[in-house]
XYZ file of C-alpha atoms in Angstrom:
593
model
C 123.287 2.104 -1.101
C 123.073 3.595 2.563
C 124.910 5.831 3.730
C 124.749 6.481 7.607
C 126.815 9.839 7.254
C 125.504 11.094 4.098
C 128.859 11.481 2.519
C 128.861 12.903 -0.838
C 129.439 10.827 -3.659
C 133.114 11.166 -3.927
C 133.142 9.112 -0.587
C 130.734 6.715 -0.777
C 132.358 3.899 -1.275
C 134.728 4.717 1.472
C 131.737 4.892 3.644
C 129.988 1.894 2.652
C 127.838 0.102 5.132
C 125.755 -2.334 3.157
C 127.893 -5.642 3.013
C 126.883 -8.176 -0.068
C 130.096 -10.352 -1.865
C 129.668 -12.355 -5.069
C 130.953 -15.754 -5.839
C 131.747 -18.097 -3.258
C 129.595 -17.005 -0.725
C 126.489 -17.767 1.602
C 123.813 -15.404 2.614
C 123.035 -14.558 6.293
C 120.158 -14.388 8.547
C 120.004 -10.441 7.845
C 120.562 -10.604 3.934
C 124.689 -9.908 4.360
C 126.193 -12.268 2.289
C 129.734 -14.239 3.431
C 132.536 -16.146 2.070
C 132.712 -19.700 2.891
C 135.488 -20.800 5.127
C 135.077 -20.619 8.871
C 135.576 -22.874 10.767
C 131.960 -24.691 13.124
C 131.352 -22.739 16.004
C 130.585 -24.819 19.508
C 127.100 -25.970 20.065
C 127.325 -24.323 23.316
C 128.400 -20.781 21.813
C 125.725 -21.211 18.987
C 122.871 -21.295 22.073
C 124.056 -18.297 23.599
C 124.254 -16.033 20.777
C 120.809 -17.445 19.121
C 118.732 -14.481 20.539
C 120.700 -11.696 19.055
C 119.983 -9.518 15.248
C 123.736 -10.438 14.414
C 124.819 -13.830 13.224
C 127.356 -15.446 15.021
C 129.850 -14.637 12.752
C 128.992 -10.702 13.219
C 129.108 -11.288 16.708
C 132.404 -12.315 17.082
C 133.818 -9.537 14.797
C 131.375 -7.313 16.931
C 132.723 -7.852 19.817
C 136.245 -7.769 18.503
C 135.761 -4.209 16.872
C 134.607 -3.154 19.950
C 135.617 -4.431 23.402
C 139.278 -4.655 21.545
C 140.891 -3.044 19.289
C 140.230 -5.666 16.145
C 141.055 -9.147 15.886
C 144.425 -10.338 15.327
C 144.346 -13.547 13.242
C 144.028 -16.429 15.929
C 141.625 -14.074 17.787
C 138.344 -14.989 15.797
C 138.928 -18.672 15.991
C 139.794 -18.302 19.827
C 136.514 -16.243 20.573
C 134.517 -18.662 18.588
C 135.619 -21.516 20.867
C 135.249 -20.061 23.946
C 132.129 -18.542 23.303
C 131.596 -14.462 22.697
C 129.684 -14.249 26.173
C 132.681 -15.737 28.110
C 135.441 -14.341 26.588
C 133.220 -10.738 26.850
C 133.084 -11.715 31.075
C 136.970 -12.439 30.477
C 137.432 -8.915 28.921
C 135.159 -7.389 31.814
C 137.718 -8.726 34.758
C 141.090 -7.893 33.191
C 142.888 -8.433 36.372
C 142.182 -11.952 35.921
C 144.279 -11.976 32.595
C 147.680 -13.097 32.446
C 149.390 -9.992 30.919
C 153.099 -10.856 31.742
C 154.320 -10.889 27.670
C 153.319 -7.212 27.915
C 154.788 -6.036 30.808
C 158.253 -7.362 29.804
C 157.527 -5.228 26.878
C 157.076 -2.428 28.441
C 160.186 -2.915 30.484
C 161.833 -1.908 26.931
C 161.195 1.545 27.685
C 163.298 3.313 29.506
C 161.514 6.256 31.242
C 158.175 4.635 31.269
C 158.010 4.458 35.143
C 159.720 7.810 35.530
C 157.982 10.282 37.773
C 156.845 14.054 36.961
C 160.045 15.004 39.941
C 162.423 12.978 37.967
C 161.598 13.900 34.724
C 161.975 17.432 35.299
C 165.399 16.760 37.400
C 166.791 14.789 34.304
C 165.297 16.562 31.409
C 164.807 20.109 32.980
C 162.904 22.540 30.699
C 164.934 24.424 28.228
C 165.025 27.943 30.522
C 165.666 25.585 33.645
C 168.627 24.368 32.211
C 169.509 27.263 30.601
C 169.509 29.442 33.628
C 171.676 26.295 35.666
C 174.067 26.173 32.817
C 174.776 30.444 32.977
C 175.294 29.762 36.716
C 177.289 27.286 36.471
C 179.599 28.815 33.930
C 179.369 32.422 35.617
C 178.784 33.975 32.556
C 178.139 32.867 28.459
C 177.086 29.174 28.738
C 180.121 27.274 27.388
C 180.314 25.093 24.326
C 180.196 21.984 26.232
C 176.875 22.984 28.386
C 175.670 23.829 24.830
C 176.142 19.967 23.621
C 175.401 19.055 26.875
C 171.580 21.573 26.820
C 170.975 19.829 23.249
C 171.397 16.514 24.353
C 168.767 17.114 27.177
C 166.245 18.280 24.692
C 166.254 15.403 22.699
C 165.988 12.699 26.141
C 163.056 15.117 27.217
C 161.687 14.801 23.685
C 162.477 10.790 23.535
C 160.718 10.365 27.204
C 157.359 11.479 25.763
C 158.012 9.601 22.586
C 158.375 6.488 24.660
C 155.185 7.262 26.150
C 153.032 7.617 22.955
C 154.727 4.583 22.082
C 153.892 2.537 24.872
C 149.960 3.359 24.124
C 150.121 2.175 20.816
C 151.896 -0.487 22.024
C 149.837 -1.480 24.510
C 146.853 -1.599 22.560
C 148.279 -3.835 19.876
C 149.563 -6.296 21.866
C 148.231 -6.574 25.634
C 145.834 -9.592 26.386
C 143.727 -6.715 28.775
C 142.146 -5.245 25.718
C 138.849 -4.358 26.688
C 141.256 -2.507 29.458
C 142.982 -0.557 26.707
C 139.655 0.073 25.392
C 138.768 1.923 28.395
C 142.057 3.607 29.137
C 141.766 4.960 25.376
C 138.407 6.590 26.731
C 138.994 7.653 29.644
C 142.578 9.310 28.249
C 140.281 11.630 26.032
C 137.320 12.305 28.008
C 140.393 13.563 30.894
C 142.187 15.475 28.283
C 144.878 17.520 28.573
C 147.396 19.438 25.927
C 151.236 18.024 25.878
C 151.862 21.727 24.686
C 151.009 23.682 27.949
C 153.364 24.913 30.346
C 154.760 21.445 32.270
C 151.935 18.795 31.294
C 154.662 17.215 28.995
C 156.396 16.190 32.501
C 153.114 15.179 34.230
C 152.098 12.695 31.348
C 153.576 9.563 32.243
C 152.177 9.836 36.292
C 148.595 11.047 34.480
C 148.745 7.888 32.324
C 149.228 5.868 35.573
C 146.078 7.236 37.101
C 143.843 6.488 34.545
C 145.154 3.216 34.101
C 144.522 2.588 37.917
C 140.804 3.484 37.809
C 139.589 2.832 34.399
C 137.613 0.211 34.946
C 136.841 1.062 38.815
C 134.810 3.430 40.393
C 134.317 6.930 38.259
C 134.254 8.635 41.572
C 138.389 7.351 42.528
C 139.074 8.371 38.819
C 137.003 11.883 38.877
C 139.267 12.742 42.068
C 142.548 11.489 41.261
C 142.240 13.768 38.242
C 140.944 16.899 39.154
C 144.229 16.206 41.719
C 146.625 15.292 38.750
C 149.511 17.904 38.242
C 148.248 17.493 34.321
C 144.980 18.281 34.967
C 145.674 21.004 37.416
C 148.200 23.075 34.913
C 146.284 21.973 32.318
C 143.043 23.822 33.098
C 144.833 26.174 35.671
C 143.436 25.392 39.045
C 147.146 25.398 40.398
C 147.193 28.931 40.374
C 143.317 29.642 41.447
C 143.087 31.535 45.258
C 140.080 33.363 46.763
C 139.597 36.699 45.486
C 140.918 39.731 47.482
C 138.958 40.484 50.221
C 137.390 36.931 50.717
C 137.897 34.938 53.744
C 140.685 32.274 53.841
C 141.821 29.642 56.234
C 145.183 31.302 57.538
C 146.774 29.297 59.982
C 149.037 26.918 58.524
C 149.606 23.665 60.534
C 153.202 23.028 61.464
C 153.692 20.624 59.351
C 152.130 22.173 56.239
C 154.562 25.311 56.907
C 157.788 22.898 57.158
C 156.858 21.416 54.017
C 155.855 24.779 52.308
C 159.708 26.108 53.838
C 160.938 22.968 51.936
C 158.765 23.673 48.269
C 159.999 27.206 48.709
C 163.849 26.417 49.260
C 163.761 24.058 46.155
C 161.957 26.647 43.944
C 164.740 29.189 45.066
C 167.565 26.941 44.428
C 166.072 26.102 40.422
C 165.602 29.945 39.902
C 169.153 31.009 41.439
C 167.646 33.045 43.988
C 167.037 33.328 47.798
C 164.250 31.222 49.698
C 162.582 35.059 50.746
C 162.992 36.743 47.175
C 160.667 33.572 45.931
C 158.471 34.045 48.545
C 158.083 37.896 47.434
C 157.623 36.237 43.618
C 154.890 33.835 44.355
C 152.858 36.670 46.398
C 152.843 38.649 43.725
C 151.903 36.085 41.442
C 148.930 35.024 44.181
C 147.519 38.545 43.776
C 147.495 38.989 40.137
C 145.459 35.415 40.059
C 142.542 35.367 41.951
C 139.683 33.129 40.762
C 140.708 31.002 37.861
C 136.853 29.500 36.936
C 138.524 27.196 33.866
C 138.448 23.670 35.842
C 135.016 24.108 37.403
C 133.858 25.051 34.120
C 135.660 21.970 31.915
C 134.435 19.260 34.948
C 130.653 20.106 35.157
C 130.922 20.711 31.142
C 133.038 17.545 30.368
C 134.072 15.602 32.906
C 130.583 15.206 34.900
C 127.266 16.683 33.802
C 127.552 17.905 30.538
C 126.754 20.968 28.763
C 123.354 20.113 29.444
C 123.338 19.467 33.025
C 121.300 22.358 34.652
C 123.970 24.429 36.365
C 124.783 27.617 35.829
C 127.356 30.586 35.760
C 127.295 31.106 39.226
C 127.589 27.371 39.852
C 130.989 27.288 38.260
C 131.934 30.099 39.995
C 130.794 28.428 43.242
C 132.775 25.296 41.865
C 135.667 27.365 41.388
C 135.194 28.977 44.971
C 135.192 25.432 46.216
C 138.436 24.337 44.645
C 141.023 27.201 45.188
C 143.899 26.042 47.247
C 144.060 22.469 45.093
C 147.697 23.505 43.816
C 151.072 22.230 43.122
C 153.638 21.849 46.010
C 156.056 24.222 44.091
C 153.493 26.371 41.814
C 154.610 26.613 38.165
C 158.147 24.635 38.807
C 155.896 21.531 39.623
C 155.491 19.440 42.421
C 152.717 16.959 43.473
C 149.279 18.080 44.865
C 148.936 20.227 47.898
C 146.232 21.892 49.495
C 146.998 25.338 50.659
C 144.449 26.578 53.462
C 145.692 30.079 52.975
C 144.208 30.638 49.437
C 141.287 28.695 49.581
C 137.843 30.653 49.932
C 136.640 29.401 53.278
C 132.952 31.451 52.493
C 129.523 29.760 52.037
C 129.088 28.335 48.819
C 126.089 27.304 47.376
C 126.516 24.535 44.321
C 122.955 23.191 42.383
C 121.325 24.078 45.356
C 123.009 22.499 47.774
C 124.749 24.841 51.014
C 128.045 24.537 52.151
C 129.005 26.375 55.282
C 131.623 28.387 55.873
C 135.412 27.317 57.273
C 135.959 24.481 55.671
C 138.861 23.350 53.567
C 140.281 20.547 51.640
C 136.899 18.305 52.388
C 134.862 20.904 50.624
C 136.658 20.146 47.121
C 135.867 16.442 48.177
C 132.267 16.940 49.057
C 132.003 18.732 45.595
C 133.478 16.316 44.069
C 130.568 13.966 45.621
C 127.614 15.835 44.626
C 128.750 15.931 40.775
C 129.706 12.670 41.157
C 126.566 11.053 42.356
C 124.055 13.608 40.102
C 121.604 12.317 37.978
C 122.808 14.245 35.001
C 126.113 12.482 35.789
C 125.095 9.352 34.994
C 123.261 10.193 32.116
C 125.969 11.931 30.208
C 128.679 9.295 30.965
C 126.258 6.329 29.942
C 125.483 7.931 26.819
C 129.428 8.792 26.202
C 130.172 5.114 26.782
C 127.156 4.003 24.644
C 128.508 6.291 21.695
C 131.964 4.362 22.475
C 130.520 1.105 22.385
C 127.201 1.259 20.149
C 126.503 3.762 17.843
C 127.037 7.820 16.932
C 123.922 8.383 18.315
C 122.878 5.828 20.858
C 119.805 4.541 21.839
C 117.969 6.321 24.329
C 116.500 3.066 26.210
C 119.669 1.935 26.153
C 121.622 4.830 27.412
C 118.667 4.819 30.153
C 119.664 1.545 31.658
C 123.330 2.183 31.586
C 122.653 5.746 34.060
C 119.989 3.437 35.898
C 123.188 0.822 36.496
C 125.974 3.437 36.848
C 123.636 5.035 40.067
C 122.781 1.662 41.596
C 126.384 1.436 41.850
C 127.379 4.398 42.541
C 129.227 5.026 39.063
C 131.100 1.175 39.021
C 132.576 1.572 35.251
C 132.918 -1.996 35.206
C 129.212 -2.655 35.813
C 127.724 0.202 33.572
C 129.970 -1.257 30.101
C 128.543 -4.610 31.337
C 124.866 -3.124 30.874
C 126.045 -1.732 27.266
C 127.805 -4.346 25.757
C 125.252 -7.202 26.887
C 122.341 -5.365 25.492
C 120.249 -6.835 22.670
C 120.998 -2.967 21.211
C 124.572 -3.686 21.323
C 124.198 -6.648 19.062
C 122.017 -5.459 17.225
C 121.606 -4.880 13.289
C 122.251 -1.686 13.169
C 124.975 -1.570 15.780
C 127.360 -3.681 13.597
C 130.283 -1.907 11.385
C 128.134 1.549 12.734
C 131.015 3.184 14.136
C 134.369 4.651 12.406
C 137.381 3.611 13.480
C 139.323 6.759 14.840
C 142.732 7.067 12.959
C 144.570 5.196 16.606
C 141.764 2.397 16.014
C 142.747 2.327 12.497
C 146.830 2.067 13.255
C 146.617 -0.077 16.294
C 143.763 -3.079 14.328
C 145.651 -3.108 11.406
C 148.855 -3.997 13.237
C 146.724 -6.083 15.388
C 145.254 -7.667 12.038
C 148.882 -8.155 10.535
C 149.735 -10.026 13.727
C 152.489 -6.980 13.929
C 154.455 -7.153 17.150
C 155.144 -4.106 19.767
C 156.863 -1.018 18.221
C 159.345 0.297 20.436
C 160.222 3.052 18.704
C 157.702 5.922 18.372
C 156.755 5.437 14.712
C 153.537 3.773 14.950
C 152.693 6.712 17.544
C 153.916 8.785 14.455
C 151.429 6.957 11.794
C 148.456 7.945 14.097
C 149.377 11.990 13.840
C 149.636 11.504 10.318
C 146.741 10.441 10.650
C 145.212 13.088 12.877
C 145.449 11.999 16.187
C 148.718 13.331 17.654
C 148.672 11.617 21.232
C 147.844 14.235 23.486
C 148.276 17.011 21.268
C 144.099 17.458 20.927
C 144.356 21.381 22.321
C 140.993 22.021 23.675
C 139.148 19.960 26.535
C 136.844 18.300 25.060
C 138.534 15.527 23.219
C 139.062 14.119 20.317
C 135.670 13.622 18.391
C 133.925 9.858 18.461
C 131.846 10.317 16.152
C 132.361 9.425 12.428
C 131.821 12.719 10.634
C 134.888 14.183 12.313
C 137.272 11.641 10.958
C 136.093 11.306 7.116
C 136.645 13.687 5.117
C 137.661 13.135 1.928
C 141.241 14.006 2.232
C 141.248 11.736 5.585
C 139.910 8.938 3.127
C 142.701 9.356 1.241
C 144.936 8.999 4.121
C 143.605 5.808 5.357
C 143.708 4.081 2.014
C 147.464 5.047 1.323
C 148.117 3.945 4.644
C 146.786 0.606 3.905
C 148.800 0.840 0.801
C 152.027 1.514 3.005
C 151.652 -1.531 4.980
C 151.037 -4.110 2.709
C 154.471 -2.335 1.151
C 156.078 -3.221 3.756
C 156.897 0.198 4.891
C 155.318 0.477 8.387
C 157.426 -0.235 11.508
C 156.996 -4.465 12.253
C 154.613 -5.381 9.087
C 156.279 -7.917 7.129
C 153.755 -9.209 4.381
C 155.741 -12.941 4.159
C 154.855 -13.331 8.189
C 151.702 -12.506 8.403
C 149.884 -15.930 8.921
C 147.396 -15.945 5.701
C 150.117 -15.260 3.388
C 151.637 -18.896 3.006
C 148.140 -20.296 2.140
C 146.729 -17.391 -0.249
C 150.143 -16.286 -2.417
C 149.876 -18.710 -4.820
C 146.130 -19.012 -5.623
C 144.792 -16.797 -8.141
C 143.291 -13.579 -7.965
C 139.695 -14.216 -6.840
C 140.765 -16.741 -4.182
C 143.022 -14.622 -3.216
C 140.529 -11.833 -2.882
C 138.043 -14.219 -0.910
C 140.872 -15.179 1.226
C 141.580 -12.011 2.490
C 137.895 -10.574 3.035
C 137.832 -13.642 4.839
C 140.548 -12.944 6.843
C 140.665 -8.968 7.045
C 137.335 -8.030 6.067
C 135.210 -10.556 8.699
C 134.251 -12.735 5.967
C 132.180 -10.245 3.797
C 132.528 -7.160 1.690
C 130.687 -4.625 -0.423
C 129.957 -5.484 -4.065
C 132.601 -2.129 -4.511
C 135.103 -3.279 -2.285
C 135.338 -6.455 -3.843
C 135.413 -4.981 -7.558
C 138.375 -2.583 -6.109
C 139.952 -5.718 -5.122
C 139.994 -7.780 -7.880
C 140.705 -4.627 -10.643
C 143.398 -3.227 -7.918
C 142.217 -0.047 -8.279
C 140.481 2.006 -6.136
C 138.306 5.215 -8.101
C 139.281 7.916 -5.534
C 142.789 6.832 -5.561
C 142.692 7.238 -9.316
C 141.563 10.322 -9.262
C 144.310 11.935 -7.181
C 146.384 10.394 -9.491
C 148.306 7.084 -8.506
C 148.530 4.486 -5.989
C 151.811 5.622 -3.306
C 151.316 8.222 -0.969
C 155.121 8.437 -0.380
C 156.437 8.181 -3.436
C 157.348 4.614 -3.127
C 156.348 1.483 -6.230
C 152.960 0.891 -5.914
C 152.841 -2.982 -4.805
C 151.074 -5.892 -6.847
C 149.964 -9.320 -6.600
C 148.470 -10.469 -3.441
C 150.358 -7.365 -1.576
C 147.938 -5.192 -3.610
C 144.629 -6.959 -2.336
C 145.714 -6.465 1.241
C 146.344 -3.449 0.953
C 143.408 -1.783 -0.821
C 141.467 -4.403 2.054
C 143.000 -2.348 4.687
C 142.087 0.878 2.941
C 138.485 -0.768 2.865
C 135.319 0.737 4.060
C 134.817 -2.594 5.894
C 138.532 -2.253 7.332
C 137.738 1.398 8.078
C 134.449 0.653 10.285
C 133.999 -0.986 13.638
């Protein structure tokens, strides 16, 4: 049996990628063999998928796995119907989809359209609201600001539970998945750490940006980023100024100096002390900075050219040069973006060869922004980062070709360069299907999605995916969480996934309830092998491994038995027809995308 990742034998099965079923099934045009059940498709949809490696079956699922975050049980049937070409050119133009249902979901959350400003005014960090408290009280903070201090902690704490939630949320239920898809992606490639400085408080306006460009024009996106107060604590370039000595553009325009007298008067008033002593606090703190090269670095690296890209050292520090004066309007108590001509490095900069003159300002950050924008390398490094997403670990290089051609034509249209992916004879190919391992928020999000599971409020499901691995923004480092398989199989990860699958056939995951899940009726009262059939069907895309199905008619799964039972949690182990669906979620079919 193949083994794409070369796992060792202990995982194998878990890793599975050659599908064959026994009894009651029918073998496909590539030698996969399916249970019998599914419904005709249209003679229409049959002619345009009749050029493609996959049957129309895999198709289907294909596109399912991978323009959305799995099928939920009406979905196959509906894609069938309309044809996996149109409802792919549905997916494509999501502002053409009728998403109301979700947004009066979302209008159960409470902070969800909260600003950074009014975060930090309601929920003020814990020294904030410490110092305001001592003030207030003129001396030991009193028993009632105590109660009053903890109860802030746990609204700050609930606002960016609401927000995990609302992903998770989003991406089980919203009609815009291919949307999701891509605000998944573009979420990690832009990442940023919940656990430095104030990023917590600049999450739910960062979530808003991508979500505005992810399926426009890379170069909107790339800016509004790199001018996100997320991005700009995150990697630091709120606090990077020309170097002593280097020239800066002085004169402040009268404007920019009334609005700088305001920032400065509010940070004052937070730290209890006068508008000049703050002044004398953020010189200071401008001449023990300097250069700060971490965001020029981390956006030619990751967020433009990649670590292959042909630029060097002193490109990033020209980069870096470029950028100083993109700041905060208050520094480190927050603010939106501001550019402050009296910090930036108004030298001559050259950047991969390119000269900038001296004296200019804000539209040199812009103008850099351009050139990595618009470079060759560019291209090439996000097509093959969406080709990983959307193909394969390691994706073909004719294909990824075509996506950078289509991605310069149009001068980095997202829309138009998944369009080149996903249409590709590559992307339904053979190889491409069930190639990819779900990531453990793919794995939460399909199998609520699969168990027709409606929108969790509450932030467990957001919970289930950091048991799983994934904390929601909690990856530390820039580059991401991993999409590749290797990173998310291990053999105590396999473990994981299976008890999880376990859990929610239990009944013990936030909105699953076995009885309403819309296979149930017609499979609880069949035997065991119908049963089992019924639910590759209907979970597993109509076929399984030879394994899986022996695991599902025994109801026991070998690496489950060796750690020595069935319930992660401590909970009965279920039976009957809970048991199938269960080990079927914990399924290397169930597992892949």
């Amino acid at each position: 049996m193949h083994d794409r990742l070369g796992a060792r034998p202990l995982v194998l099965l878990a890793l599975a990628t050659t599908m064959t079923v026994g009894a009651c099934a029918t073998a496909s045009s590539t030698g996969e063999v399916a249970i019998n059940g599914a419904a005709p498709m249209s003679e229409s949809a049959q002619a345009t998928l009749a050029d493609r490696e996959q049957t129309a079956d895999q198709q289907v699922q294909h596109v399912l796995n991978r323009l959305a975050f799995g099928p939920r049980p009406q979905d196959v049937e509906a894609v069938r119907q309309l044809g996996v070409d149109a409802w792919m050119a549905r997916q494509l133009a999501p502002e053409r989809i009728d998403n109301g249902a979700t947004e009066a979901m979302l209008r159960n959350y409470r902070t969800l359209d909260y600003t950074a400003d009014r975060l930090l005014a309601e929920f003020p960090p814990p020294n904030v609201a410490l110092a305001a408290a001592a003030r207030r009280s003129n001396g030991p903070v009193s028993a009632e600001d105590s109660i009053a201090l903890r109860k802030q902690a746990r609204q700050a704490a609930q606002a960016l539970g609401e927000l995990a939630s609302s992903r998770v949320a989003r991406a089980v239920v919203s009609e815009r998945q291919l949307e999701e898809v891509m605000v998944e992606f573009w979420t990690n490639h832009f990442n940023v750490f919940v656990g430095k400085n104030l990023v917590r408080y600049y999450l739910h306006d960062f979530d808003r940006t991508v979500r505005q460009h992810a399926m426009g024009d890379f170069r909107a996106l790339l800016g509004a980023v790199a001018k996100s107060p997320a991005m700009l604590t995150y990697l630091d370039n709120w606090q990077s100024v020309a170097d002593s000595g280097r020239p800066t553009l002085q004169q402040l325009p009268p404007r920019a100096s009334a609005r700088r007298a305001q920032a400065l008067r509010r940070a004052a008033a937070q730290r209890g002390v006068t508008p000049q002593q703050m002044e004398r606090v953020q010189q200071l703190q401008q001449r023990r900075r300097g250069l700060n090269e971490n965001y020029a670095r981390e956006l030619m690296e990751l967020h433009t050219l990649g670590v292959d890209g042909g630029y060097t050292q002193q490109d990033v520090v020209e980069v870096a040069r470029a950028l100083t004066g993109w700041t905060l309007e208050r520094g480190a108590q927050g603010g939106g973006f501001v550019f402050r001509p009296q910090t930036h490095d108004a030298g001559a900069k050259t950047i991969l060869g390119v000269k900038f003159p001296a004296g200019r300002g804000l539209e040199e950050g812009e103008a850099v922004l351009d050139l990595l924008a618009r470079h060759p390398k560019t291209a090439e490094f996000i097509a093959t980062k969406l080709a990983r997403r959307f193909v394969s670990d390691s994706p073909p290089p004719a294909l990824v070709a075509r996506a950078a051609s289509t991605f310069r034509r149009t001068n980095g249209d997202i829309r138009e360069t998944v369009r080149t992916i996903v249409t590709s004879a590559e992307f339904f190919s053979a190889d491409a299907y069930r190639a990819k391992v779900k990531s453990p928020f793919e794995l939460v999000v399909s199998t609520l999605r699969a168990m027709q599971a409606p929108a969790d409020a509450t932030a467990r499901s957001a919970q289930l995916v950091t048991r799983l691995g994934q904390p929601l923004y909690g990856h530390q480092a820039p580059n991401g969480y991993p999409d590749t398989g290797e990173a998310w199989m291990n053999t105590g990860a396999i473990l994981n996934r299976i008890n999880f699958g376990i859990t929610v056939a239990a009944d013990r995951v936030p909105g699953v309830r076995l009885a309403r899940w819309p296979a149930y009726d017609s499979l609880r009262s069949l035997d065991r092998a119908a049963q089992v059939d019924g639910v590759i069907r209907t979970l597993l895309g109509g076929a399984a491994s030879n394994e899986t199905r022996e695991v599902l008619m025994s109801g026991t799964n070998p690496l489950l038995t060796r750690r020595g039972g069935m319930a992660a949690d401590g909970q009965p182990s279920p039976a009957g027809l809970a048991q199938i669906v269960g080990l079927a979620l914990g399924a290397p079919e169930f597992q892949r995308r």
